[in-house]
GROMACS .gro file of C-alpha atoms in nm:
model
  179
    1MET     CA    1   3.224  -2.068  -3.336
    2SER     CA    2   2.853  -2.009  -3.279
    3SER     CA    3   2.702  -1.731  -3.079
    4VAL     CA    4   2.415  -1.767  -2.841
    5ALA     CA    5   2.148  -1.500  -2.821
    6THR     CA    6   2.014  -1.435  -2.476
    7LEU     CA    7   1.725  -1.225  -2.362
    8ARG     CA    8   1.827  -1.002  -2.083
    9PRO     CA    9   1.547  -0.931  -1.836
   10ALA     CA   10   1.435  -0.573  -1.800
   11SER     CA   11   1.601  -0.405  -1.509
   12THR     CA   12   1.391  -0.345  -1.202
   13LEU     CA   13   1.336   0.025  -1.134
   14PHE     CA   14   1.127  -0.021  -0.819
   15HIS     CA   15   1.102  -0.312  -0.574
   16GLU     CA   16   0.909  -0.318  -0.248
   17GLU     CA   17   0.810  -0.598  -0.014
   18GLN     CA   18   0.537  -0.537   0.240
   19TYR     CA   19   0.412  -0.753   0.521
   20PHE     CA   20   0.067  -0.716   0.666
   21ASP     CA   21   0.034  -0.548   1.005
   22TRP     CA   22   0.135  -0.769   1.301
   23ARG     CA   23  -0.223  -0.751   1.431
   24VAL     CA   24  -0.345  -0.938   1.123
   25TYR     CA   25  -0.103  -1.222   1.197
   26GLY     CA   26  -0.203  -1.215   1.565
   27LEU     CA   27  -0.574  -1.230   1.483
   28LEU     CA   28  -0.524  -1.518   1.240
   29GLY     CA   29  -0.310  -1.700   1.496
   30ALA     CA   30  -0.575  -1.657   1.766
   31ILE     CA   31  -0.847  -1.782   1.530
   32GLU     CA   32  -0.629  -2.079   1.434
   33ILE     CA   33  -0.562  -2.171   1.797
   34ALA     CA   34  -0.931  -2.141   1.889
   35ALA     CA   35  -1.031  -2.353   1.588
   36GLY     CA   36  -0.763  -2.609   1.673
   37VAL     CA   37  -0.874  -2.638   2.035
   38CYS     CA   38  -1.237  -2.680   1.925
   39LEU     CA   39  -1.134  -2.943   1.670
   40LEU     CA   40  -0.930  -3.135   1.926
   41TRP     CA   41  -1.214  -3.120   2.176
   42TRP     CA   42  -1.460  -3.243   1.913
   43ALA     CA   43  -1.229  -3.521   1.791
   44TYR     CA   44  -1.149  -3.656   2.136
   45ARG     CA   45  -1.468  -3.549   2.317
   46ALA     CA   46  -1.267  -3.500   2.631
   47GLU     CA   47  -1.238  -3.239   2.901
   48PRO     CA   48  -0.956  -2.985   2.859
   49ALA     CA   49  -0.756  -3.151   3.139
   50ALA     CA   50  -0.773  -3.487   2.959
   51LEU     CA   51  -0.659  -3.322   2.634
   52LEU     CA   52  -0.363  -3.165   2.813
   53ALA     CA   53  -0.271  -3.505   2.960
   54ARG     CA   54  -0.258  -3.650   2.605
   55ALA     CA   55  -0.050  -3.357   2.476
   56TRP     CA   56   0.271  -3.555   2.528
   57ASP     CA   57   0.155  -3.852   2.317
   58LEU     CA   58   0.353  -3.850   1.991
   59GLU     CA   59   0.047  -3.913   1.772
   60PHE     CA   60  -0.149  -3.635   1.941
   61ALA     CA   61   0.141  -3.387   1.925
   62LEU     CA   62   0.212  -3.456   1.556
   63GLY     CA   63  -0.155  -3.428   1.463
   64ALA     CA   64  -0.201  -3.108   1.660
   65GLY     CA   65   0.121  -2.959   1.521
   66ALA     CA   66   0.031  -3.037   1.160
   67GLY     CA   67  -0.333  -2.941   1.202
   68LEU     CA   68  -0.257  -2.612   1.371
   69GLY     CA   69   0.083  -2.527   1.227
   70LEU     CA   70   0.034  -2.595   0.858
   71PRO     CA   71  -0.260  -2.354   0.802
   72LEU     CA   72  -0.084  -2.087   1.008
   73LEU     CA   73   0.238  -2.136   0.811
   74LEU     CA   74   0.051  -2.115   0.481
   75THR     CA   75  -0.120  -1.797   0.597
   76VAL     CA   76   0.212  -1.637   0.691
   77PHE     CA   77   0.359  -1.729   0.350
   78ALA     CA   78   0.057  -1.581   0.169
   79LEU     CA   79   0.039  -1.251   0.361
   80HIS     CA   80   0.331  -1.087   0.189
   81MET     CA   81   0.293  -0.833  -0.095
   82THR     CA   82   0.565  -0.760  -0.350
   83THR     CA   83   0.552  -0.470  -0.594
   84GLU     CA   84   0.802  -0.449  -0.878
   85ALA     CA   85   0.824  -0.206  -1.168
   86THR     CA   86   1.036  -0.220  -1.480
   87SER     CA   87   1.033   0.033  -1.762
   88ASP     CA   88   0.735  -0.137  -1.926
   89VAL     CA   89   0.549  -0.346  -1.663
   90LEU     CA   90   0.425  -0.310  -1.306
   91MET     CA   91   0.381  -0.640  -1.123
   92VAL     CA   92   0.217  -0.699  -0.787
   93TRP     CA   93   0.194  -1.039  -0.622
   94TYR     CA   94   0.100  -1.190  -0.290
   95GLY     CA   95   0.295  -1.468  -0.122
   96TRP     CA   96   0.644  -1.604  -0.165
   97LEU     CA   97   0.494  -1.862  -0.396
   98PRO     CA   98   0.254  -1.622  -0.567
   99ILE     CA   99  -0.108  -1.704  -0.492
  100TYR     CA  100  -0.226  -1.387  -0.667
  101ARG     CA  101  -0.043  -1.195  -0.936
  102ARG     CA  102  -0.138  -0.883  -1.132
  103SER     CA  103   0.064  -0.731  -1.415
  104VAL     CA  104   0.001  -0.389  -1.563
  105VAL     CA  105   0.154  -0.284  -1.894
  106ILE     CA  106   0.267   0.078  -1.858
  107VAL     CA  107   0.144   0.182  -2.204
  108ASP     CA  108  -0.211   0.092  -2.092
  109LEU     CA  109  -0.199   0.367  -1.827
  110LYS     CA  110  -0.345   0.712  -1.870
  111SER     CA  111  -0.214   0.851  -1.540
  112CYS     CA  112  -0.091   0.772  -1.190
  113GLN     CA  113  -0.100   0.971  -0.869
  114VAL     CA  114  -0.014   0.933  -0.501
  115VAL     CA  115  -0.327   0.906  -0.286
  116GLU     CA  116  -0.427   0.854   0.074
  117TYR     CA  117  -0.715   0.619   0.146
  118ARG     CA  118  -0.904   0.473   0.441
  119PRO     CA  119  -0.851   0.096   0.418
  120ILE     CA  120  -1.138  -0.012   0.642
  121ALA     CA  121  -1.393   0.251   0.539
  122ASP     CA  122  -1.313   0.256   0.168
  123HIS     CA  123  -1.218  -0.107   0.095
  124HIS     CA  124  -1.315  -0.312   0.403
  125GLY     CA  125  -0.954  -0.387   0.490
  126TRP     CA  126  -0.629  -0.477   0.319
  127GLY     CA  127  -0.546  -0.736   0.053
  128VAL     CA  128  -0.704  -0.792  -0.288
  129ARG     CA  129  -1.021  -0.583  -0.277
  130SER     CA  130  -1.275  -0.398  -0.485
  131GLY     CA  131  -1.330  -0.035  -0.409
  132ARG     CA  132  -1.588   0.218  -0.505
  133ASP     CA  133  -1.685   0.250  -0.870
  134GLY     CA  134  -1.531  -0.089  -0.956
  135GLU     CA  135  -1.181   0.022  -0.858
  136ARG     CA  136  -0.947  -0.273  -0.788
  137VAL     CA  137  -0.731  -0.247  -0.475
  138LEU     CA  138  -0.406  -0.427  -0.389
  139THR     CA  139  -0.276  -0.337  -0.043
  140ALA     CA  140  -0.094  -0.491   0.252
  141ARG     CA  141  -0.068  -0.217   0.514
  142GLY     CA  142  -0.087   0.156   0.567
  143ASP     CA  143  -0.311   0.416   0.410
  144ARG     CA  144  -0.110   0.545   0.112
  145GLY     CA  145  -0.061   0.420  -0.240
  146VAL     CA  146  -0.061   0.497  -0.610
  147LEU     CA  147  -0.387   0.522  -0.801
  148LEU     CA  148  -0.346   0.402  -1.159
  149VAL     CA  149  -0.600   0.518  -1.416
  150PHE     CA  150  -0.614   0.312  -1.734
  151ALA     CA  151  -0.686   0.444  -2.081
  152ASP     CA  152  -1.017   0.251  -2.077
  153GLY     CA  153  -1.124   0.428  -1.754
  154GLY     CA  154  -1.048   0.141  -1.513
  155LYS     CA  155  -0.868   0.211  -1.186
  156LEU     CA  156  -0.622   0.017  -0.972
  157LEU     CA  157  -0.495   0.128  -0.632
  158VAL     CA  158  -0.158  -0.021  -0.533
  159GLY     CA  159  -0.070   0.030  -0.168
  160SER     CA  160   0.288   0.129  -0.093
  161GLN     CA  161   0.507   0.248   0.192
  162ARG     CA  162   0.701   0.449  -0.072
  163PRO     CA  163   0.422   0.579  -0.301
  164GLU     CA  164   0.609   0.887  -0.424
  165GLU     CA  165   0.897   0.674  -0.550
  166LEU     CA  166   0.661   0.425  -0.721
  167ALA     CA  167   0.458   0.705  -0.883
  168GLU     CA  168   0.775   0.872  -1.011
  169VAL     CA  169   0.902   0.549  -1.168
  170LEU     CA  170   0.566   0.486  -1.335
  171ALA     CA  171   0.531   0.849  -1.454
  172ARG     CA  172   0.883   0.844  -1.597
  173SER     CA  173   0.812   0.516  -1.780
  174LEU     CA  174   0.481   0.654  -1.904
  175ARG     CA  175   0.649   0.968  -2.041
  176THR     CA  176   0.918   0.758  -2.210
  177ASP     CA  177   0.654   0.540  -2.377
  178MET     CA  178   0.469   0.847  -2.508
  179VAL     CA  179   0.779   0.984  -2.681
   0.00000   0.00000   0.00000
């Protein structure tokens, strides 16, 4: 009888999923609708009443639905931030099918601390950003997070709705790695 060796994945110590604020989705939806209406007007060069009269044509409805719905659907799928920490790695990614992923090896950290920040004033909004002094920023909503300081002096701010819990998990893993 032969035995099979399996690698067991590290257990997740922290998991958080964040959605962007509803106003972000609303703004993107409004922009998408305005762009779609302008595109339809340009494509058909017709008055709004004539466009509405064609709205029940199958070809027009399918084209408008795909042209307006697909970008909006892709935007909704991308505006979702997941943060996960194991005993040796912190991972942050955006989207259900990750369009951006960042992994941090815990042993590369010098320290971590809970911070409050001003998203608009400090980083010009939420998402994947660059902050002051070359600091990298990964946020989805709110004004609190965990500031990671790397041994090489680099900084990464990870936004969280539960920053104390994330900082504790990272600090515990950092202390364990130092022993």
